[in-house]
GROMACS .gro file of C-alpha atoms in nm:
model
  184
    1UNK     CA    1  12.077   2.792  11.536
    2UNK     CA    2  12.154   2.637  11.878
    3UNK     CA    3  11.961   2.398  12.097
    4UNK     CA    4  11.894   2.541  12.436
    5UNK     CA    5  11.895   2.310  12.778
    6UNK     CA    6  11.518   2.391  12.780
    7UNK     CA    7  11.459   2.142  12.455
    8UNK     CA    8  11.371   2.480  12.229
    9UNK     CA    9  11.634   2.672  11.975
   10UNK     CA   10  11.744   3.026  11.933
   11UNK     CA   11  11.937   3.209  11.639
   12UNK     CA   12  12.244   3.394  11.729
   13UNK     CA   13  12.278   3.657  11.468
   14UNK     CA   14  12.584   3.868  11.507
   15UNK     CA   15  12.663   4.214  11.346
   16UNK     CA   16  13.034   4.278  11.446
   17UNK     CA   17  13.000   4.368  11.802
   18UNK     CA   18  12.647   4.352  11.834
   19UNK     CA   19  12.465   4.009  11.893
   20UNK     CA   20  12.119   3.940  11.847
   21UNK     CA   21  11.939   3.621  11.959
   22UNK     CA   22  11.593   3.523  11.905
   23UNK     CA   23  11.421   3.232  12.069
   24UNK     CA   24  11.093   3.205  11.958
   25UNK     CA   25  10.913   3.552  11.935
   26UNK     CA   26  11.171   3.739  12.157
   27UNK     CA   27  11.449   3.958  11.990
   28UNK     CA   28  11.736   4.007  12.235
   29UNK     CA   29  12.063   4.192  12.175
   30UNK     CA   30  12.332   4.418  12.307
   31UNK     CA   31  12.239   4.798  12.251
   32UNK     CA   32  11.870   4.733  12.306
   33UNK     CA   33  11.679   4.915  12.555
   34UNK     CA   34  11.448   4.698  12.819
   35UNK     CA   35  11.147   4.602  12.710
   36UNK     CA   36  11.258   4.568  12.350
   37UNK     CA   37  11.155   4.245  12.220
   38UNK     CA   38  11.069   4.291  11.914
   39UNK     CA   39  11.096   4.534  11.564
   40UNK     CA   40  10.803   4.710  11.660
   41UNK     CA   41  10.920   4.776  12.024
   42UNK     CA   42  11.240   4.885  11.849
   43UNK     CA   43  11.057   5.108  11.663
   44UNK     CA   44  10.823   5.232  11.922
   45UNK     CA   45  11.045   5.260  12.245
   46UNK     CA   46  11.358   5.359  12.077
   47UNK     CA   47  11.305   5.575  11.824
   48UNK     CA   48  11.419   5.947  11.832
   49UNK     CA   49  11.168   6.169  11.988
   50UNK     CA   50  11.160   6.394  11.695
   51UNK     CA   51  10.763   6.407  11.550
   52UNK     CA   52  10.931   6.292  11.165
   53UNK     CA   53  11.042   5.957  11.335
   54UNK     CA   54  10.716   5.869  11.478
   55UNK     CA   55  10.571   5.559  11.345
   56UNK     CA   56  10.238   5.413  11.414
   57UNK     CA   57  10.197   5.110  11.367
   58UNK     CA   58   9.881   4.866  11.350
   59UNK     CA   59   9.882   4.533  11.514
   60UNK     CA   60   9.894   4.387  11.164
   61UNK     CA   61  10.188   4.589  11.014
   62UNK     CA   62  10.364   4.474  11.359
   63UNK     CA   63  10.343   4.127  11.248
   64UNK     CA   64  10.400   4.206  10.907
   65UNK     CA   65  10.726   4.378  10.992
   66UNK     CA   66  10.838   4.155  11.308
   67UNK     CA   67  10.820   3.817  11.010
   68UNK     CA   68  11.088   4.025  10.829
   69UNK     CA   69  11.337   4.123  11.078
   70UNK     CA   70  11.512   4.134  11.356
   71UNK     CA   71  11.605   4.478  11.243
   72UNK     CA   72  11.903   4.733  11.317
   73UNK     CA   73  11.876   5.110  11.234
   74UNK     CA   74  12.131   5.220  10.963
   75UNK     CA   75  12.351   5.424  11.310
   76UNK     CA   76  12.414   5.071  11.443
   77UNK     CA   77  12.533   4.955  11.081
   78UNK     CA   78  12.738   5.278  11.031
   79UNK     CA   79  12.895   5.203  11.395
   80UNK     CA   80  12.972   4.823  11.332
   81UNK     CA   81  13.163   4.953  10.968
   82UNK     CA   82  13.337   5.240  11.122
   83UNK     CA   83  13.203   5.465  10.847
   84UNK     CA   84  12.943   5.821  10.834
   85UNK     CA   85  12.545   5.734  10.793
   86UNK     CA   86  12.612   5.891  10.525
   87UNK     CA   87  12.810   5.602  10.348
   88UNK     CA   88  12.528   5.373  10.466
   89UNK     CA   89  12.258   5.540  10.298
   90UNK     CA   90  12.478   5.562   9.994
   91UNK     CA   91  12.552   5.164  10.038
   92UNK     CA   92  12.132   5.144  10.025
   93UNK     CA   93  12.030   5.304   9.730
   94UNK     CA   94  12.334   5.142   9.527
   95UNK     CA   95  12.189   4.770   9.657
   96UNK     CA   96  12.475   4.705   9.841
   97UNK     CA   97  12.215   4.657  10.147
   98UNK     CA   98  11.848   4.642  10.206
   99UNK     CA   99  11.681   4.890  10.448
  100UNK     CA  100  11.351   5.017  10.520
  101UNK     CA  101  11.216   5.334  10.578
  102UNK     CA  102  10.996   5.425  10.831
  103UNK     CA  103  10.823   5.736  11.038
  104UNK     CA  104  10.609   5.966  10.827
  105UNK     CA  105  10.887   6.048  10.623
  106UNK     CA  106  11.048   5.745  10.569
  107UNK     CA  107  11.381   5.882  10.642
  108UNK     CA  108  11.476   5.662  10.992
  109UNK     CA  109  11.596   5.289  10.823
  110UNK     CA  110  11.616   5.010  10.979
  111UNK     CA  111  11.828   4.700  10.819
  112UNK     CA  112  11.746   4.370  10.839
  113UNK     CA  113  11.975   4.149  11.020
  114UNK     CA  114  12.000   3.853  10.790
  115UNK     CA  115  12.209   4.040  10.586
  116UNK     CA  116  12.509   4.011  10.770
  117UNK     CA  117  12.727   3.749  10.899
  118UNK     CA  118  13.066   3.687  11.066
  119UNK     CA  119  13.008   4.135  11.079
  120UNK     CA  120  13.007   4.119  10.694
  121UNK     CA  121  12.730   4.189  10.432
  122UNK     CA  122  12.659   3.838  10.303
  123UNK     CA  123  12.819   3.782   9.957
  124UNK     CA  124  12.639   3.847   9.620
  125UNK     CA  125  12.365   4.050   9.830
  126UNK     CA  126  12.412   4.345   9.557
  127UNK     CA  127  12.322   4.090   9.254
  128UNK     CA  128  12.006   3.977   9.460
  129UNK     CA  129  11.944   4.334   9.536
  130UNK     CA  130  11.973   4.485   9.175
  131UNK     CA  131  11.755   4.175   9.034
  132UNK     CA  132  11.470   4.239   9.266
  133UNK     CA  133  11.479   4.614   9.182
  134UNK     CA  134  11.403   4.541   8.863
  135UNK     CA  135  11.033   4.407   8.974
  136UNK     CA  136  11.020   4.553   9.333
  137UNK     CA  137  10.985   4.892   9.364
  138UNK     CA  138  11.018   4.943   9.710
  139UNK     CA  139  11.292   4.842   9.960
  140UNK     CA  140  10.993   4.735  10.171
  141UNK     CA  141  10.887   4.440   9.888
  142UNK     CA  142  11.260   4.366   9.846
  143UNK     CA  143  11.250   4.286  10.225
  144UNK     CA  144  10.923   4.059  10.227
  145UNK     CA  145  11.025   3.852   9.963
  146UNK     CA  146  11.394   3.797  10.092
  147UNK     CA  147  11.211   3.742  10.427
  148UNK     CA  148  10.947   3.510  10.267
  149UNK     CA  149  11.007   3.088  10.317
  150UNK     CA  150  11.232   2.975  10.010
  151UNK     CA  151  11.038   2.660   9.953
  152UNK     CA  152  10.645   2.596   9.977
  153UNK     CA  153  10.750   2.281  10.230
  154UNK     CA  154  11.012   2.384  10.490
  155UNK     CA  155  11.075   2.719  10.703
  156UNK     CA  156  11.375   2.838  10.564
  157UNK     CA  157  11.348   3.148  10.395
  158UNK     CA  158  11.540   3.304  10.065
  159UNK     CA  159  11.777   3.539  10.307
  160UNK     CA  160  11.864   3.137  10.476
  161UNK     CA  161  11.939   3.019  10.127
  162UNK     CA  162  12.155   3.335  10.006
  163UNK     CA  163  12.343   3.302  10.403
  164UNK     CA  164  12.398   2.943  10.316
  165UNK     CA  165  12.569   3.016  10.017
  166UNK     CA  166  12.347   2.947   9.723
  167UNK     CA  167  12.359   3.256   9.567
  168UNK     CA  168  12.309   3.115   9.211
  169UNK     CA  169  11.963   2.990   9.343
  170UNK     CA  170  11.835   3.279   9.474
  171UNK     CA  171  11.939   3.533   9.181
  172UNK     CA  172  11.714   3.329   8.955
  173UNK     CA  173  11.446   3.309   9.199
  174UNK     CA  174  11.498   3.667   9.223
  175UNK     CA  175  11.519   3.771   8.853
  176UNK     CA  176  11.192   3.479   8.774
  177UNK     CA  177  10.980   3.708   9.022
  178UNK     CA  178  11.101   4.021   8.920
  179UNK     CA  179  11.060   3.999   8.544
  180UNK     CA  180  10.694   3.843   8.645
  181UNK     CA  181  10.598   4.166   8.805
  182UNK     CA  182  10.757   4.397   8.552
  183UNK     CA  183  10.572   4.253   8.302
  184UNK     CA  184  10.228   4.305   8.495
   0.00000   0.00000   0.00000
């Protein structure tokens, strides 16, 4: 987080090459077309123009979704690693990163930010990752409750508490929540 001259703050979020700031409601970044200010722009304005990538999107699930991101799609991961999409989508469904899938087949993902940092995947994501799965079916959950505030008083959420470091913290918050809904 920095303080601006203008009194307000903006997160710099950095995936290798590619930095990301957000001040307020606006997502700004390198690789983004105009206009793009937030995930649903990014989904709407930059998507493919193939009909399997389309998304609609209500003004509700735009909200819902802009709270959990700023987002990437899985090319500009594969890009920033040097390695196939291939290796990516191999990397998500083995927990060693969280994406989402959208359009009507769910097969364009998009990668939350958070999970990165200094260009790396943020340590002991894969143990957060695996817990969850346990109670969290979709990748979708798994990003709402990373993306969720880590303490009832405060606006940090868990993906600021596993950046920061306290891994230990959020695995049991993880595995608490995830044994609660597999016993449901």
């Amino acid at each position: 987080m920095i303080d601006l001259e203008d009194g307000s703050a903006a997160v710099i979020i950095k995936l290798g090459a590619i930095e990301f700031s957000i001040k307020g409601d606006a997502l700004r970044g390198a690789g983004l077309k105009p206009g793009v200010t937030s995930f649903s722009d990014v989904v709407v304005r930059q998507r493919p123009s193939r009909p399997t990538n389309t998304v609609d999107l209500s003004t509700d699930d735009r909200d819902y979704y802009d709270a959990m991101g700023p987002w990437v799609r899985g090319s500009v991961v594969a890009d920033r690693f040097g390695k196939h999409l291939e290796t990516i989508n191999g990397w998500r469904k083995t927990n060693k990163l969280l994406g989402v899938g959208f359009g009507r087949d769910k097969v364009t993902y998009f990668y939350p930010v958070q999970q990165f940092r200094d260009g790396n995947i943020i340590p002991h994501l894969k143990d957060v990752l695996d817990a969850l799965a346990n109670g969290f079916v979709s990748e979708e959950a798994r990003a709402a409750w990373l993306a969720d505030r880590a303490y009832e008083e405060g606006e940090s959420t868990r993906w600021d508490v596993l950046r920061d470091g306290d891994a230990d913290l959020v695995l049991a918050w993880a595995q608490e929540d995830a044994a609660r809904l597999g016993a449901a």
